[in-house]
Tab-separated table of C-alpha atoms in Angstrom:
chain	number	residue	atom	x	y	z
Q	85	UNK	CA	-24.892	21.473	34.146
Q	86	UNK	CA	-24.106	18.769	36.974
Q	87	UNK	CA	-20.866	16.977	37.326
Q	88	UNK	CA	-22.399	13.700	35.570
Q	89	UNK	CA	-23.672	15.605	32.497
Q	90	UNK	CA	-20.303	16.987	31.927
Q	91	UNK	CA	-18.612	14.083	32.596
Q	92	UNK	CA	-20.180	12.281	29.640
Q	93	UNK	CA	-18.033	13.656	26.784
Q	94	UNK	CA	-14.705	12.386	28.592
Q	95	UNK	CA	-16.628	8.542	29.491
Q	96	UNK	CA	-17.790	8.530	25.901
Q	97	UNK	CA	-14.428	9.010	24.100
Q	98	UNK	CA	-12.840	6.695	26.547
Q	99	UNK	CA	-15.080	4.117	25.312
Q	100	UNK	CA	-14.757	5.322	21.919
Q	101	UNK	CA	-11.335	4.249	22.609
Q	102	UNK	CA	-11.500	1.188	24.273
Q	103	UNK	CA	-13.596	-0.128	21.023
Q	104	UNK	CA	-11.259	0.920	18.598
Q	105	UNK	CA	-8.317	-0.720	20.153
Q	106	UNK	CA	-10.079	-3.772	21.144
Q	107	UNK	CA	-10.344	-4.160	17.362
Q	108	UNK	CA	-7.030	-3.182	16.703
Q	109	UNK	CA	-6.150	-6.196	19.559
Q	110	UNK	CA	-8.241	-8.742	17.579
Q	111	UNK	CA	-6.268	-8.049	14.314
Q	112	UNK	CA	-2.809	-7.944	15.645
Q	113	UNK	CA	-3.305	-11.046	16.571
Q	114	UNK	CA	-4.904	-12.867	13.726
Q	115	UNK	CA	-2.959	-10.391	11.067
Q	116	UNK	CA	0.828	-12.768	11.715
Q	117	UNK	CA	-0.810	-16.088	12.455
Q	118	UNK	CA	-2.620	-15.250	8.894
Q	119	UNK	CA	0.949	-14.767	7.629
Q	120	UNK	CA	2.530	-17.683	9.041
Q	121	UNK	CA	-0.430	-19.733	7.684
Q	122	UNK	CA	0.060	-18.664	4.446
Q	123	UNK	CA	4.343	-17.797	3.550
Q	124	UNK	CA	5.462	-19.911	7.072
Q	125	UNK	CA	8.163	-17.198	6.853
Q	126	UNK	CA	9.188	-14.612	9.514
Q	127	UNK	CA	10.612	-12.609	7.274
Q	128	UNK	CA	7.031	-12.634	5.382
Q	129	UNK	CA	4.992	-11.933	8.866
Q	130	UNK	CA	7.819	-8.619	9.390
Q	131	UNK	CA	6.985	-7.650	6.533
Q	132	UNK	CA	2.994	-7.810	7.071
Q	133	UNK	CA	3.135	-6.235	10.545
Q	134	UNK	CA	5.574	-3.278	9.009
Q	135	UNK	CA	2.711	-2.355	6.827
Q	136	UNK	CA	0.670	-1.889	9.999
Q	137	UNK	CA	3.289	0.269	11.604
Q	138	UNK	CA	4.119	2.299	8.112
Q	139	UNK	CA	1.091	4.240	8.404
Q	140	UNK	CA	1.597	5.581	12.076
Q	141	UNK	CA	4.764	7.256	10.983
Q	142	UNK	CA	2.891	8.794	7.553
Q	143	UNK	CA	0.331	10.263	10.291
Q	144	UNK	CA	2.877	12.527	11.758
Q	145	UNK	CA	3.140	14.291	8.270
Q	146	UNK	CA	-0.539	14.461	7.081
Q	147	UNK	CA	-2.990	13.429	9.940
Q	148	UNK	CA	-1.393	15.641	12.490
Q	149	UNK	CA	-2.060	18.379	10.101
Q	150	UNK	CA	-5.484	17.531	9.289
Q	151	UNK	CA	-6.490	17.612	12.911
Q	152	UNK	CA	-5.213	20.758	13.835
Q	153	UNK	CA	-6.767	22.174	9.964
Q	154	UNK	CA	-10.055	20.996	10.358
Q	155	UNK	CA	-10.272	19.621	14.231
Q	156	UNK	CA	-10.371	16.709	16.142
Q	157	UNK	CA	-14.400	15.898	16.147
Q	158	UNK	CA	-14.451	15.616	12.765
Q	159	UNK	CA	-11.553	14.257	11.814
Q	160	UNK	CA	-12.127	10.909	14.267
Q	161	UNK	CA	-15.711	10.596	13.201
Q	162	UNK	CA	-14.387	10.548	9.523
Q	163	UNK	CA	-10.927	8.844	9.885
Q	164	UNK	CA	-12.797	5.604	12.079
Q	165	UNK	CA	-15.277	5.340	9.262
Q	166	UNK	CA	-12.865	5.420	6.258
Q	167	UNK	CA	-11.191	2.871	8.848
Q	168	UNK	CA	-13.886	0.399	9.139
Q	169	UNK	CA	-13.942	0.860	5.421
Q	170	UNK	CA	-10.372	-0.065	4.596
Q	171	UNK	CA	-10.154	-2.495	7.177
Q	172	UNK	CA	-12.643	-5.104	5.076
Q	173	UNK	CA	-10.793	-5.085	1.940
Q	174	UNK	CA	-8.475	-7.899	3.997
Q	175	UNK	CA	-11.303	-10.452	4.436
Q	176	UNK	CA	-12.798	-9.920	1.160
Q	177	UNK	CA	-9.402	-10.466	-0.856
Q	178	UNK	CA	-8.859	-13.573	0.569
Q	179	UNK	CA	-12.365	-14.605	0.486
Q	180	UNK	CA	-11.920	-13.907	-3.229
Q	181	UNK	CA	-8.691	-15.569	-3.957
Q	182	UNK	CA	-6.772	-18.561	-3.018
Q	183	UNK	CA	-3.108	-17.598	-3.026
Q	184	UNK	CA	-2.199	-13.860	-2.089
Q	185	UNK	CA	1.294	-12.426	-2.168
Q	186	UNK	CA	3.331	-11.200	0.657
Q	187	UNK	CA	3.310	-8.350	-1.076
Q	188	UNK	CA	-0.552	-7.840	-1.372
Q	189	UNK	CA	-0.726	-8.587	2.080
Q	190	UNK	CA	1.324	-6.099	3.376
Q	191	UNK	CA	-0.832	-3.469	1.198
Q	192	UNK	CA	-3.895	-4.468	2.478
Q	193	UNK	CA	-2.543	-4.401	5.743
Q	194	UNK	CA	-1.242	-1.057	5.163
Q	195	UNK	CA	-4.594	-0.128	4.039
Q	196	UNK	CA	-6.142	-1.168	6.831
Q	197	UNK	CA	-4.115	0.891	9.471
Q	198	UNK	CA	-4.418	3.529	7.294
Q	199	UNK	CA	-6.841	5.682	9.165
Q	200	UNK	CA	-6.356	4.827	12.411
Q	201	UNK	CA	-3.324	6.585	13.471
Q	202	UNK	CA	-4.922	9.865	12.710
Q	203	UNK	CA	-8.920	8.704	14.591
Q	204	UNK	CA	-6.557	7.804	17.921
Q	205	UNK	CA	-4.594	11.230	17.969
Q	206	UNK	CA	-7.701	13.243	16.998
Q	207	UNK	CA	-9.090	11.686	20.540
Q	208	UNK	CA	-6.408	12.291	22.009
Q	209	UNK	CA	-6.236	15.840	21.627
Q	210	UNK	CA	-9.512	16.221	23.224
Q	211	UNK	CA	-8.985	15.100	26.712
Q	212	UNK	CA	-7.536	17.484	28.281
Q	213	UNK	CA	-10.562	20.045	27.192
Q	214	UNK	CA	-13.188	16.829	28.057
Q	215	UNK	CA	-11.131	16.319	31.624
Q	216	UNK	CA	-11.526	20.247	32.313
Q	217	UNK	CA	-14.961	19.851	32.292
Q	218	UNK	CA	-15.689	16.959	33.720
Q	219	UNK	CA	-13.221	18.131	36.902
Q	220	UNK	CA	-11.514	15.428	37.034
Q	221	UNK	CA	-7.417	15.358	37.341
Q	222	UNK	CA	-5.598	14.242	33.612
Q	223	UNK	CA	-3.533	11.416	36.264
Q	224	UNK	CA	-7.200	10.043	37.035
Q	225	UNK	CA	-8.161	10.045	33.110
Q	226	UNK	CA	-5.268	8.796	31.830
Q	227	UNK	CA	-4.801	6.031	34.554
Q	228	UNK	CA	-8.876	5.048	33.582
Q	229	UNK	CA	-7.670	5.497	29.829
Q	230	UNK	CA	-4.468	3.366	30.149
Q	231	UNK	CA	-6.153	0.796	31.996
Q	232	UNK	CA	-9.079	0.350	29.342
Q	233	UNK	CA	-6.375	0.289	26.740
Q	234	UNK	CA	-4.255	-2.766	28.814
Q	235	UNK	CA	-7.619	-4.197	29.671
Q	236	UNK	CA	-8.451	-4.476	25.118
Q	237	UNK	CA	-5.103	-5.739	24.822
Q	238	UNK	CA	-5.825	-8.412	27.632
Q	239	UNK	CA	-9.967	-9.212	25.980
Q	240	UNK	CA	-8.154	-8.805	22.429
Q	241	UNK	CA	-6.004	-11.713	21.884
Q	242	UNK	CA	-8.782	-14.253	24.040
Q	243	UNK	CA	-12.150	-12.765	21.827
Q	244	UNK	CA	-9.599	-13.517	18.560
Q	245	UNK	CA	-8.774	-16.815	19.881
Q	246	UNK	CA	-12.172	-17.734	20.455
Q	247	UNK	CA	-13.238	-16.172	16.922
Q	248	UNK	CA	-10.497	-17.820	14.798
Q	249	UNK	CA	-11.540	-21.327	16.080
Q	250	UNK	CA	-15.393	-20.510	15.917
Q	251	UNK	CA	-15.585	-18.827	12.875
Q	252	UNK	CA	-12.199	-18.422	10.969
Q	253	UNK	CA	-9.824	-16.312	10.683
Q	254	UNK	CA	-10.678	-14.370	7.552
Q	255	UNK	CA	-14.372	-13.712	9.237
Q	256	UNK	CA	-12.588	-12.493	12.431
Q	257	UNK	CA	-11.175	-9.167	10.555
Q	258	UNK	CA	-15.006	-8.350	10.169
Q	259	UNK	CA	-14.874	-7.524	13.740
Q	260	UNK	CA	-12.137	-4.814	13.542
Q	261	UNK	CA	-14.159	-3.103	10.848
Q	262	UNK	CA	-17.118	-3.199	12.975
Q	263	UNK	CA	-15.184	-2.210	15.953
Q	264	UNK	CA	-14.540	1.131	13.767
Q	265	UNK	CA	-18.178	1.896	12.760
Q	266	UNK	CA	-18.939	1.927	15.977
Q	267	UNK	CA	-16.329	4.075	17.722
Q	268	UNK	CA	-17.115	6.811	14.889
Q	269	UNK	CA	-21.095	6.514	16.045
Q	270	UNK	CA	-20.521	6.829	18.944
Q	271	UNK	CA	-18.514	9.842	18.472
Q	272	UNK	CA	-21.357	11.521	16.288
Q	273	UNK	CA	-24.294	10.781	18.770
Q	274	UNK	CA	-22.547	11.091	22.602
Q	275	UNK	CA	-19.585	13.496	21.845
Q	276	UNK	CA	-20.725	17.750	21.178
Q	277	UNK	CA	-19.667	18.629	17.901
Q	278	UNK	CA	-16.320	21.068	18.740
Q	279	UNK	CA	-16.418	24.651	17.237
Q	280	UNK	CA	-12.949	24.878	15.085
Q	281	UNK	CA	-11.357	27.632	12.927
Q	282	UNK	CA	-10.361	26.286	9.812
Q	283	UNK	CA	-7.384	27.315	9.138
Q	284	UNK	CA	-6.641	28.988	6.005
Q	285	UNK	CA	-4.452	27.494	2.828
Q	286	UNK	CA	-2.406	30.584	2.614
Q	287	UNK	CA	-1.391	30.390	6.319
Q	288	UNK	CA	2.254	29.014	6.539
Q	289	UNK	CA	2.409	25.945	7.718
Q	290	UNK	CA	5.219	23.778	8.879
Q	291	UNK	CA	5.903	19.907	7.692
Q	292	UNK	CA	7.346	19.332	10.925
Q	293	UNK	CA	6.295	21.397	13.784
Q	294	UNK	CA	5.121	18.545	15.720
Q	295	UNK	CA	9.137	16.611	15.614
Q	296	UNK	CA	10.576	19.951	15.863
Q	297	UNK	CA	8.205	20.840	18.885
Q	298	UNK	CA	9.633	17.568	20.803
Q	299	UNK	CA	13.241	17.681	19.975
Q	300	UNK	CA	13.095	21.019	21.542
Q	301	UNK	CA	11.075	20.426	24.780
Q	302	UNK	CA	13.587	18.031	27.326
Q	303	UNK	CA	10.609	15.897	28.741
Q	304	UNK	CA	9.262	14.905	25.432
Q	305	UNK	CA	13.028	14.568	24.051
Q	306	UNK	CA	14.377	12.239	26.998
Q	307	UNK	CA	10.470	10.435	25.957
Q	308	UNK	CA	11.180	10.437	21.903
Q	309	UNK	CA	13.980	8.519	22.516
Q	310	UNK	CA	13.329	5.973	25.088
Q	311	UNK	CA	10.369	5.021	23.045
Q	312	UNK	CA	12.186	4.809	19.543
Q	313	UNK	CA	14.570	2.389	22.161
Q	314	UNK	CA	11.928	0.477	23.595
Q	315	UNK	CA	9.581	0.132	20.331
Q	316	UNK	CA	12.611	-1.017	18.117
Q	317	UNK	CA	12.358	-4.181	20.638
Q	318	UNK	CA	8.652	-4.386	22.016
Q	319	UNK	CA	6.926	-4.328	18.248
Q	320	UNK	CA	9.728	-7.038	16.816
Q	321	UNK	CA	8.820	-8.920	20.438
Q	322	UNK	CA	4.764	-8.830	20.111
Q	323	UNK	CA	4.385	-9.410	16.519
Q	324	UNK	CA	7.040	-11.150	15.464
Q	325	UNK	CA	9.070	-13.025	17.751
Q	326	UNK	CA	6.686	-13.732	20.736
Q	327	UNK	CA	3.866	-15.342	17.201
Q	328	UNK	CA	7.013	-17.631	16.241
Q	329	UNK	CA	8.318	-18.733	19.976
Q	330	UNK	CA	4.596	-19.968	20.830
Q	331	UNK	CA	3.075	-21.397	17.433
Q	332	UNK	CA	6.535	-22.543	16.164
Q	333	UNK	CA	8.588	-23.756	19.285
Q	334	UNK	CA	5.747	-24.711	21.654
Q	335	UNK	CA	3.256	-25.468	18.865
Q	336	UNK	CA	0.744	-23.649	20.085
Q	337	UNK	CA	-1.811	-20.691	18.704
Q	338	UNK	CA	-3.372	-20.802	22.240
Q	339	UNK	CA	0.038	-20.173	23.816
Q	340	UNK	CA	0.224	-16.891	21.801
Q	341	UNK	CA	-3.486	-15.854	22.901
Q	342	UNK	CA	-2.849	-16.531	26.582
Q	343	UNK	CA	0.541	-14.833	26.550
Q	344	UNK	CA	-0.961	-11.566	25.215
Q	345	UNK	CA	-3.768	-11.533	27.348
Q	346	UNK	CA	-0.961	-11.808	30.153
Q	347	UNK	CA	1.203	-9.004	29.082
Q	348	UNK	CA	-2.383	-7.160	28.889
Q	349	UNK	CA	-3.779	-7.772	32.220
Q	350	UNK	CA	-0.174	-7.036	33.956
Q	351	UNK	CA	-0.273	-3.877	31.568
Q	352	UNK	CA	-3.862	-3.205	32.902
Q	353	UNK	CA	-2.563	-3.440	37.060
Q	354	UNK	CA	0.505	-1.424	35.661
Q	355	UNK	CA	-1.945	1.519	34.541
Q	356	UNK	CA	-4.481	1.005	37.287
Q	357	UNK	CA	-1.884	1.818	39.806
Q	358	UNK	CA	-0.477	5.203	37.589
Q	359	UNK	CA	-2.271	7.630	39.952
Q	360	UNK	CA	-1.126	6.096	42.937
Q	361	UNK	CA	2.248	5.250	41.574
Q	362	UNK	CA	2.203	9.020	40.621
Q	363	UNK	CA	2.065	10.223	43.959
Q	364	UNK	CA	4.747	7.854	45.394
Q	365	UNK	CA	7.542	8.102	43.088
Q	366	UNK	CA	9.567	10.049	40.308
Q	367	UNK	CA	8.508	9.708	36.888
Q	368	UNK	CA	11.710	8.140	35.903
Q	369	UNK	CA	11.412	5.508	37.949
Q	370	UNK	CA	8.003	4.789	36.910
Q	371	UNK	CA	9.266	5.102	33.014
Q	372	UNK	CA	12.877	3.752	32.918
Q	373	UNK	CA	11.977	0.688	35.001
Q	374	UNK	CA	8.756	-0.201	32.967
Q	375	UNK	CA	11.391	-0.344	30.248
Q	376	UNK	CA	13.840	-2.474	32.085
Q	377	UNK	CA	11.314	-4.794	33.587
Q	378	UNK	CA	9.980	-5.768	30.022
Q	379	UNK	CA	14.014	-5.975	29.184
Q	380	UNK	CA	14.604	-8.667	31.347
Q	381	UNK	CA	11.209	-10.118	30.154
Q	382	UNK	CA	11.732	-10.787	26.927
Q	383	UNK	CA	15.519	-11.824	27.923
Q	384	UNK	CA	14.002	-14.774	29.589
Q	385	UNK	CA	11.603	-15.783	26.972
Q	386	UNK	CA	14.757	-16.140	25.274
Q	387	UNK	CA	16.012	-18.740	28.038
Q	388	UNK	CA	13.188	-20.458	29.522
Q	389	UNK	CA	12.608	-23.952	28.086
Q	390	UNK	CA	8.470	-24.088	29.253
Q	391	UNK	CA	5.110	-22.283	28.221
Q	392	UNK	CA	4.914	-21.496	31.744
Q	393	UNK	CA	8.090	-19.873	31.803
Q	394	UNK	CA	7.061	-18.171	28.819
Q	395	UNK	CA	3.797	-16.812	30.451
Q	396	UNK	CA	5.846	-15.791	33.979
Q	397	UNK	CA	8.036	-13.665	31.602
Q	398	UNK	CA	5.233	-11.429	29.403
Q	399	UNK	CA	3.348	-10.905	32.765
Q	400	UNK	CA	6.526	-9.764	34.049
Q	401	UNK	CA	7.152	-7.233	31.594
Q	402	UNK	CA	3.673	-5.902	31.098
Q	403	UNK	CA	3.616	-5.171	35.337
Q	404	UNK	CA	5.520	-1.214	35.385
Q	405	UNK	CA	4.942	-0.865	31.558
Q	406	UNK	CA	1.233	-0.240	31.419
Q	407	UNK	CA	1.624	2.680	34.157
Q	408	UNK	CA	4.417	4.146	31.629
Q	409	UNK	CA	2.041	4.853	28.530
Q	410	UNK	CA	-0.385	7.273	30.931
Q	411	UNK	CA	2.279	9.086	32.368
Q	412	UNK	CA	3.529	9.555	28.548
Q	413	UNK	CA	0.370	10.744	27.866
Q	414	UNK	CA	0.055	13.038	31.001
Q	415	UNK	CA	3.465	14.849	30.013
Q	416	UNK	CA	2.248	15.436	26.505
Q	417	UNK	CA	-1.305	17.044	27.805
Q	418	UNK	CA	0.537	19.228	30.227
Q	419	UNK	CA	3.301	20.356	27.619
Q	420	UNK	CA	1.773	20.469	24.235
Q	421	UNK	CA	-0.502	23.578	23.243
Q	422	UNK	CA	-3.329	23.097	21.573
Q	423	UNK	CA	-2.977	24.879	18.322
Q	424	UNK	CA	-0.391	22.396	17.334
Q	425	UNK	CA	-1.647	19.346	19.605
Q	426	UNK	CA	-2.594	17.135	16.154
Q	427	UNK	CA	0.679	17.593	15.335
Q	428	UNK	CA	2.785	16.680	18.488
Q	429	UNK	CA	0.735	13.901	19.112
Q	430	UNK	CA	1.062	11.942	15.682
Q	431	UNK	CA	4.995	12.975	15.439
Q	432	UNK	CA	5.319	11.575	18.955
Q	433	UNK	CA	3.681	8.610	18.177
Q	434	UNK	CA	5.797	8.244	14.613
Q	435	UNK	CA	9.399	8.469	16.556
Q	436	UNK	CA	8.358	5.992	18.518
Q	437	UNK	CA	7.360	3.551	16.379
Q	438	UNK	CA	9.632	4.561	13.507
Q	439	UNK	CA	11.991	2.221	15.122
Q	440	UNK	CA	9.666	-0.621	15.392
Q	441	UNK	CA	9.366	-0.400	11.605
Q	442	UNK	CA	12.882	-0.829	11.625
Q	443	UNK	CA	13.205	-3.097	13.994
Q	444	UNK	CA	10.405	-5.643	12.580
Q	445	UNK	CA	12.367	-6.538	9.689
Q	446	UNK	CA	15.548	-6.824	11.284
Q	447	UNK	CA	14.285	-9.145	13.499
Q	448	UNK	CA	13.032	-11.353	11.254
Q	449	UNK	CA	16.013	-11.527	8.837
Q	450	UNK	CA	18.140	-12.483	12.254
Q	451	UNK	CA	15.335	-14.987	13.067
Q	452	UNK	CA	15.886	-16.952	9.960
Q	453	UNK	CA	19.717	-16.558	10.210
Q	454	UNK	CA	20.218	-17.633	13.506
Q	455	UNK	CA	17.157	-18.868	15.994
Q	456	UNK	CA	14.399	-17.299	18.033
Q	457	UNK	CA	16.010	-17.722	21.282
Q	458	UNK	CA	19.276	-15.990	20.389
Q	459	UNK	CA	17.292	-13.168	18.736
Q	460	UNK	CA	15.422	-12.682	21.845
Q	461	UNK	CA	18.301	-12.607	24.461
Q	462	UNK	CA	19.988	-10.184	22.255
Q	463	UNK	CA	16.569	-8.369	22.121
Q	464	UNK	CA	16.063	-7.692	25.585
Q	465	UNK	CA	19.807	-7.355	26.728
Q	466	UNK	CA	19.933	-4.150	23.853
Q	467	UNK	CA	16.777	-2.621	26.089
Q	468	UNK	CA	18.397	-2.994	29.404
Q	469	UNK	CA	21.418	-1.214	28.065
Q	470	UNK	CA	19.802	1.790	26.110
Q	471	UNK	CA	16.973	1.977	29.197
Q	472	UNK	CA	19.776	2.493	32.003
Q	473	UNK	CA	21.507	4.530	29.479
Q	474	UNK	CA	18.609	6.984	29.220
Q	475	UNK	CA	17.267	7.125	32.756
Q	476	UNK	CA	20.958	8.281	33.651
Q	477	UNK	CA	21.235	11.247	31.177
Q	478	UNK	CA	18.161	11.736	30.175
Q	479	UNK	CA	16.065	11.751	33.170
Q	480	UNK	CA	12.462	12.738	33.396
Q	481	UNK	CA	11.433	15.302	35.796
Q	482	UNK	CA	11.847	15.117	39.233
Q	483	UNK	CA	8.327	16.891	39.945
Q	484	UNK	CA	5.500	14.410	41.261
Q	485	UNK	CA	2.380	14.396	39.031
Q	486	UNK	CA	-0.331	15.328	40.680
């Protein structure tokens, strides 16, 4: 088999990828202008985009599991189609009713997400076995992977712009659920089905290897807790605080589109540059200073009195931050064995964003309590602290990747 022919596993779930989150982009940014629309609360819109965070954290208990039980083909090919599924109960409730609760929003959103968690880590789990035989080097895959993620969170925000003023916003969630359909074919057609062991009910099985797998490995420890630290800020910042600064302050839905698509395309250079960045200097200063360059970031949204100020600042903080998610994922491929990869990758994804779901509502009590500028500043000077505080004791390893 030539290098092209096995390369085509590895190019297929990349794009498999790229679809799904481009989706996943479209919806987080019509999901709190829908919100807004309809409560005009913040504490409302935390609320919503909690229920799209809840489900990431549930994964590291049962969709780990599941991945590991019954393997990672399968479970994406099912998990994106009960996905696309879920997904269109959003548009169709609304199209059906008037007035919908806060309450019934933040199940459907919940709904929605509920899948997805689980399809991304199955993915996941399979590149270092696709990069094997393709030959090419995981810092190479993941910089291509993180770059086509940046690059959906940069085409995201503008195609749900443009689809929210063409056709609506309830319409728009149709192409998530689309988005999902066709990730899952395109598993089931490109991707060769993998040959798994079931496991066995009897076998013992525990409800947290994956947490207790990173809390005892140092790299993935010092990364656990920079990333509870950095999403307990970043999640508040993109779907909460960043929606009400631009469509309440400025006035402007376009604002919010354009500063997304920033963040995304600095995000995008960030990851781009990962292999190169890779060979040039320690991890920690690729990590730790993504995390204080999006500090200062959203610090200055918090000060800057112009939507140009506001756009210097999110491309600011995207730049060093998009090459930290493929170095993330690098560690994890190098560390993690495969028997309990499911697992390690959902729990590692659920301590990070555990916080956020913290952090979400927090934020938007302290919005309504005080005012969006003072919420930000306090934002980004609590991720300066905690990042300096981490890169000093817990630093990442000193080895180059390679």
């Amino acid at each position: 088999m030539n290098r092209k022919l096995r390369s085509i596993p590895l190019f297929c779930s990349i794009g498999a990828e790229f679809i799904s989150h481009l989706g996943n982009q479209i919806a987080a940014l019509t999901i709190p202008i829908l919100v807004l629309q309809y409560t005009h609360s913040a504490i409302a819109t935390g609320i919503a985009a909690a229920g799209n965070i809840l489900p990431i954290v549930l994964a590291a208990f049962v969709g780990g599991k599941t991945i590991d039980r019954f393997g990672a083909w399968r479970v994406s090919i099912v998990a994106d189609g009960l996905s696309g599924i879920s997904v269109l109960l959003l548009p169709l409730v609304f199209l059906s009713s008037k007035s919908v609760s806060p309450i019934v929003i933040f199940l459907l959103v919940f709904v929605g997400a509920l899948f997805d968690p689980t399809a991304t880590a199955a993915r996941q789990t399979l590149v270092p076995k696709f990069a094997r035989l393709a030959g090419i080097p995981l810092t190479k895959v993941n910089g291509y992977r993180g770059s086509l993620e940046n690059g959906a969170d940069l085409l995201g925000p503008i195609l749900g712009a443009v689809s929210i003023g063409s056709i609506g916003i309830i319409n728009t969630f149709f192409a998530n659920a689309v988005s999902f359909f066709i990730c899952a074919m395109v598993f089931a057609i490109a991707i060769p089905r993998q040959h798994h062991r079931v496991c066995q009910s009897e076998e013992k099985v525990d409800p947290i290897a994956g947490i207790s797998f990173i809390f005892q490995h140092s790299q993935l420890r010092s990364l656990a807790v920079s990333s509870m630290a950095l999403n307990f800020v970043l999640l508040p910042f993109l779907g909460l605080l960043l929606p009400i600064l631009t469509t309440q302050k400025f006035a402007s839905t376009a604002l919010l589109g354009i500063c997304l698509s920033l963040f995304g395309m600095a995000a995008t250079i960030g990851a781009l540059s990962f292999s190169n960045l890779a060979r040039l200097l320690e991890r920690s200063i690729i990590y730790y200073g993504g995390l204080l360059l999006i500090a200062i970031a959203i610090l200055l949204c918090g000060i800057v009195e112009t939507p140009t100020g506001v756009m210097l600042s999110v491309t600011i903080g995207g730049l060093l931050l998009g090459a930290g998610n493929p170095l993330e994922q690098t560690i994890l491929q190098e560390v993690v064995p495969s028997r309990i990869a499911g697992q390690v990758f959902t729990a590692h994804t659920a301590i990070s964003f555990v916080a956020g779901l913290i952090g979400l509502p927090i934020a938007g009590i302290f919005t309504e309590l005080t005012n969006i500028n003072l919420v930000l500043i306090v934002s980004g000077s609590f991720l300066a602290i905690g990042s300096a505080i981490s890169w000093y004791f817990m630093p990442l390893s000193n080895r180059k990747s390679g």
